[in-house]
Amino acid sequence: MIKKIRFEHSLAAAYILAGGLWIIFSDRFLNSVISNPEVMTQIQTYKGWFYVFITGIFFFLILHKHLKKLRDAEIEIQQHRDNLHEMVVEKTRRLDKVVEELSLKNETINRQNEDLKHVLENLNNMQAQLFQAEKMASLGVLTAGIAHEINNPLNYMLGGLTGLEHYFEENKLQHENTDLFLKGIRTGIERINAIVSGLNQMSRTNTTYDENCDLHEIIGNCLMILSNELKYRVKVEENYADHAIIIPGNVGKMHQIFLNILMNASQSIGTEGEISIRTTNSGSSVITEITDTGCGIEEVDLAKITEPFYTTKDPGKGTGLGLSITYSIIKEHNGELRFNSVPGKGTTVTVELPVKKHTL
Ligand SMILES: Nc1ncnc2c1ncn2[C@@H]1O[C@H](COP(=O)(O)OP(=O)(O)O)[C@@H](O)[C@H]1O
Ligand SMILES: [Mg+2]
C-alpha cells in the first residue's frame, strides 16, 4: 500500500532539494563569473542571506496558509461543538418534558386503575347484596303468604275455642281436666299467633326508614324464630331497659340486623353456652349489646368480618354475607356496629342506633 506523503515531509524534501540546487548552481555560476576570493566570500554571505530571506518568505506564506486553514477548521469545530451542546441541551429538555408527561400519564392511569378496582369491588359487593336482598324479599313474600294463610285457620280455631269455652261454662261442663286441655289449646293458639305476627313484622317490605321500631319486640321476634336453634343448648339472658324503646327505622330491616347477630352468636357456641342481651337508652341513641360465650374472633379476622363473603365457617354453613348486610343496614339507619372479642372466650357485638329520625 502506498503511504500518503505528509505535507511536512514533502516540505522538508523540497527545502533540502531547493537548498542543494541553489548551492550547486549558484556556486557554479559565481565561480564562473567571479575570480576574486575576497569578493567571492562577500557575495557568498549575501547569497546565504538571500537564501534565508527567500525561504523565510516562502515558509511564512506556506505556514500562514496552512495555519489559517487549521484555525478556520478549529473555529468551525468549536461552532459545531456549541451547536451540538445546544442540541443536546434542547433534546434533554424535551426528553425531560416527555418523561414528566409520561410519568403524569402513568400516575393518572394508575389512579384510574385503582378507581376501576374499587368500582369493581363495589359492584361485586352490590351484586352480592342485591342477590341476598332478592332472596330476603322472596323469603319475605313467602313468609307473609304463609303467615296470612295460617292466620285464617287460626282465627277459626280461636273462634271455635272461645265457643267451646262458653259452651262448657254455660252448660256447667267444666272439669279439672277439660280446663287444663282448653288452657293448653289457648296457650298453643296464642303462641302460633305470636309467631305469625312476628313473621309478619319481619317480612314487611316497606322501604321507608321512619316506621316505629319496637326494639324489644324485634329482638323477641328474632329469638322466637331462632328458638329451635337455641333451645337445650343456649341460655338466653335478657337485660332490657325498663321501658319500651321505640326508634325510627325500617321494621323488616331492623329484624335482619338482630337475626344475623343472634344467629352468629348461636353458631359461635359449641355444645352449650350463653347469650346475654342488654339494651340501654343513652338519650340520643339506643345501645344493644349482644354477648355470647362462643369461640370468639381472632384479631386477624376482626377487621374483615364485615366484608362481603368473609367467612370462617365451613362451606354450606356460612355465606359471609350476614355481617356485611347488617353493617349496611345499620349505616342506612345512621348507626354504629362494634365488636369486642376475646378468642376462646366470647364476643360482644354492640349496635348503636339513633333515637331521632334520621335523614338519608
Ligand atoms: N359472635 C361471633 N362469634 C365468633 N365469630 C363471629 C361472630 N360473629 C361473626 N363472627 C365471624 O364473622 C364471620 C362473618 O360473619 P357473617 O358475615 O355473618 O358470615 P357467616 O356467618 O356466613 O360466616 C363469621 O364467619 C365468623 O368468623
Ligand atoms: Mg352469619
Tab-separated table of N, CA and C and ligand atoms in Angstrom, residues 260-269 290 292 294-298 301 304-313 317-326 339 341 346-349, ligand 1:
chain	number	residue	atom	x	y	z
A	260	ASN	N	-79.274	-11.660	62.209
A	260	ASN	CA	-77.899	-12.014	61.791
A	260	ASN	C	-76.955	-12.096	62.979
A	261	ILE	N	-77.045	-11.083	63.864
A	261	ILE	CA	-76.114	-11.055	65.009
A	261	ILE	C	-76.400	-12.218	65.967
A	262	LEU	N	-77.703	-12.463	66.222
A	262	LEU	CA	-78.043	-13.560	67.142
A	262	LEU	C	-77.692	-14.920	66.534
A	263	MET	N	-77.869	-15.028	65.219
A	263	MET	CA	-77.539	-16.289	64.534
A	263	MET	C	-76.030	-16.548	64.656
A	264	ASN	N	-75.213	-15.511	64.441
A	264	ASN	CA	-73.759	-15.666	64.582
A	264	ASN	C	-73.400	-16.056	66.011
A	265	ALA	N	-74.048	-15.390	66.985
A	265	ALA	CA	-73.766	-15.690	68.395
A	265	ALA	C	-74.088	-17.158	68.668
A	266	SER	N	-75.238	-17.609	68.169
A	266	SER	CA	-75.646	-19.004	68.396
A	266	SER	C	-74.662	-19.966	67.725
A	267	GLN	N	-74.256	-19.620	66.486
A	267	GLN	CA	-73.334	-20.513	65.757
A	267	GLN	C	-71.944	-20.550	66.386
A	268	SER	N	-71.594	-19.474	67.119
A	268	SER	CA	-70.250	-19.444	67.720
A	268	SER	C	-70.163	-20.345	68.953
A	269	ILE	N	-71.337	-20.703	69.474
A	269	ILE	CA	-71.367	-21.540	70.687
A	269	ILE	C	-71.407	-23.012	70.283
A	290	ILE	N	-74.963	-7.532	72.490
A	290	ILE	CA	-75.269	-8.967	72.443
A	290	ILE	C	-73.968	-9.720	72.715
A	292	ASP	N	-71.909	-13.219	73.657
A	292	ASP	CA	-72.003	-14.690	73.670
A	292	ASP	C	-70.766	-15.284	74.323
A	294	GLY	N	-69.162	-17.759	73.045
A	294	GLY	CA	-68.727	-18.643	71.947
A	294	GLY	C	-67.224	-18.637	71.713
A	295	CYS	N	-66.846	-19.001	70.484
A	295	CYS	CA	-65.418	-19.210	70.162
A	295	CYS	C	-64.615	-17.914	70.062
A	296	GLY	N	-65.293	-16.772	69.945
A	296	GLY	CA	-64.563	-15.504	69.812
A	296	GLY	C	-64.030	-15.304	68.392
A	297	ILE	N	-63.485	-14.116	68.163
A	297	ILE	CA	-62.984	-13.787	66.815
A	297	ILE	C	-61.500	-13.447	66.920
A	298	GLU	N	-60.696	-14.077	66.099
A	298	GLU	CA	-59.248	-13.803	66.097
A	298	GLU	C	-59.001	-12.382	65.595
A	301	ASP	N	-59.064	-11.691	61.911
A	301	ASP	CA	-60.383	-11.750	61.251
A	301	ASP	C	-61.215	-10.509	61.538
A	304	LYS	N	-61.975	-7.908	59.050
A	304	LYS	CA	-62.542	-8.310	57.756
A	304	LYS	C	-63.964	-8.854	57.839
A	305	ILE	N	-64.466	-9.071	59.068
A	305	ILE	CA	-65.741	-9.811	59.157
A	305	ILE	C	-66.951	-9.104	58.558
A	306	THR	N	-66.830	-7.768	58.365
A	306	THR	CA	-67.982	-7.099	57.739
A	306	THR	C	-67.833	-7.026	56.217
A	307	GLU	N	-66.742	-7.601	55.710
A	307	GLU	CA	-66.574	-7.638	54.239
A	307	GLU	C	-67.483	-8.723	53.660
A	308	PRO	N	-68.046	-8.453	52.479
A	308	PRO	CA	-68.900	-9.492	51.888
A	308	PRO	C	-68.090	-10.755	51.612
A	309	PHE	N	-68.700	-11.869	51.813
A	309	PHE	CA	-68.135	-13.211	51.563
A	309	PHE	C	-67.043	-13.627	52.546
A	310	TYR	N	-66.770	-12.788	53.566
A	310	TYR	CA	-65.735	-13.213	54.517
A	310	TYR	C	-66.360	-14.128	55.560
A	311	THR	N	-65.952	-15.356	55.524
A	311	THR	CA	-66.499	-16.315	56.495
A	311	THR	C	-65.411	-17.264	56.971
A	312	THR	N	-65.522	-17.679	58.217
A	312	THR	CA	-64.572	-18.682	58.716
A	312	THR	C	-65.309	-20.015	58.884
A	313	LYS	N	-66.550	-20.004	58.443
A	313	LYS	CA	-67.364	-21.221	58.609
A	313	LYS	C	-67.197	-22.163	57.422
A	317	LYS	N	-72.289	-23.675	55.619
A	317	LYS	CA	-72.730	-23.163	56.934
A	317	LYS	C	-72.776	-21.638	56.944
A	318	GLY	N	-71.817	-21.039	56.245
A	318	GLY	CA	-71.791	-19.571	56.235
A	318	GLY	C	-71.583	-19.049	54.826
A	319	THR	N	-72.217	-17.916	54.545
A	319	THR	CA	-72.030	-17.289	53.226
A	319	THR	C	-71.097	-16.095	53.345
A	320	GLY	N	-70.931	-15.610	54.575
A	320	GLY	CA	-70.094	-14.424	54.778
A	320	GLY	C	-70.815	-13.138	54.417
A	321	LEU	N	-72.134	-13.224	54.234
A	321	LEU	CA	-72.880	-12.011	53.847
A	321	LEU	C	-73.618	-11.365	55.019
A	322	GLY	N	-73.854	-12.162	56.088
A	322	GLY	CA	-74.670	-11.681	57.213
A	322	GLY	C	-74.225	-10.336	57.755
A	323	LEU	N	-72.954	-10.258	58.145
A	323	LEU	CA	-72.488	-9.011	58.783
A	323	LEU	C	-72.325	-7.869	57.798
A	324	SER	N	-72.021	-8.201	56.538
A	324	SER	CA	-71.878	-7.101	55.568
A	324	SER	C	-73.246	-6.444	55.354
A	325	ILE	N	-74.285	-7.260	55.299
A	325	ILE	CA	-75.636	-6.697	55.142
A	325	ILE	C	-76.044	-5.962	56.428
A	326	THR	N	-75.741	-6.584	57.567
A	326	THR	CA	-76.063	-5.951	58.855
A	326	THR	C	-75.396	-4.577	58.942
A	339	PHE	N	-67.397	-4.430	67.540
A	339	PHE	CA	-67.119	-5.795	68.013
A	339	PHE	C	-66.052	-5.750	69.084
A	341	SER	N	-63.973	-8.762	71.137
A	341	SER	CA	-63.945	-10.219	71.221
A	341	SER	C	-62.649	-10.726	71.856
A	346	GLY	N	-65.335	-15.387	74.015
A	346	GLY	CA	-66.631	-14.898	73.552
A	346	GLY	C	-66.553	-13.534	72.907
A	347	THR	N	-67.724	-13.084	72.482
A	347	THR	CA	-67.784	-11.835	71.704
A	347	THR	C	-68.938	-10.964	72.197
A	348	THR	N	-68.690	-9.662	72.154
A	348	THR	CA	-69.804	-8.728	72.391
A	348	THR	C	-69.968	-7.892	71.134
A	349	VAL	N	-71.173	-7.930	70.588
A	349	VAL	CA	-71.483	-7.108	69.415
A	349	VAL	C	-72.356	-5.956	69.897
B	1	LIG	N1	-70.448	-13.807	67.583
B	1	LIG	C1	-69.435	-14.259	66.841
B	1	LIG	N2	-68.520	-15.109	67.371
B	1	LIG	C2	-67.483	-15.556	66.633
B	1	LIG	N3	-67.264	-15.230	65.337
B	1	LIG	C3	-68.146	-14.401	64.767
B	1	LIG	C4	-69.268	-13.863	65.469
B	1	LIG	N4	-69.931	-13.054	64.634
B	1	LIG	C5	-69.284	-13.085	63.464
B	1	LIG	N5	-68.206	-13.895	63.526
B	1	LIG	C6	-67.212	-14.132	62.449
B	1	LIG	O1	-67.529	-13.281	61.374
B	1	LIG	C7	-67.608	-14.013	60.158
B	1	LIG	C8	-68.581	-13.348	59.215
B	1	LIG	O2	-69.901	-13.401	59.716
B	1	LIG	P1	-71.104	-13.281	58.713
B	1	LIG	O3	-70.901	-12.083	57.856
B	1	LIG	O4	-72.367	-13.343	59.484
B	1	LIG	O5	-70.942	-14.532	57.781
B	1	LIG	P2	-71.189	-16.065	58.108
B	1	LIG	O6	-71.936	-16.152	59.392
B	1	LIG	O7	-71.996	-16.541	56.951
B	1	LIG	O8	-69.830	-16.675	58.181
B	1	LIG	C9	-68.015	-15.409	60.604
B	1	LIG	O9	-67.621	-16.380	59.664
B	1	LIG	C10	-67.254	-15.539	61.913
B	1	LIG	O10	-65.926	-15.932	61.700
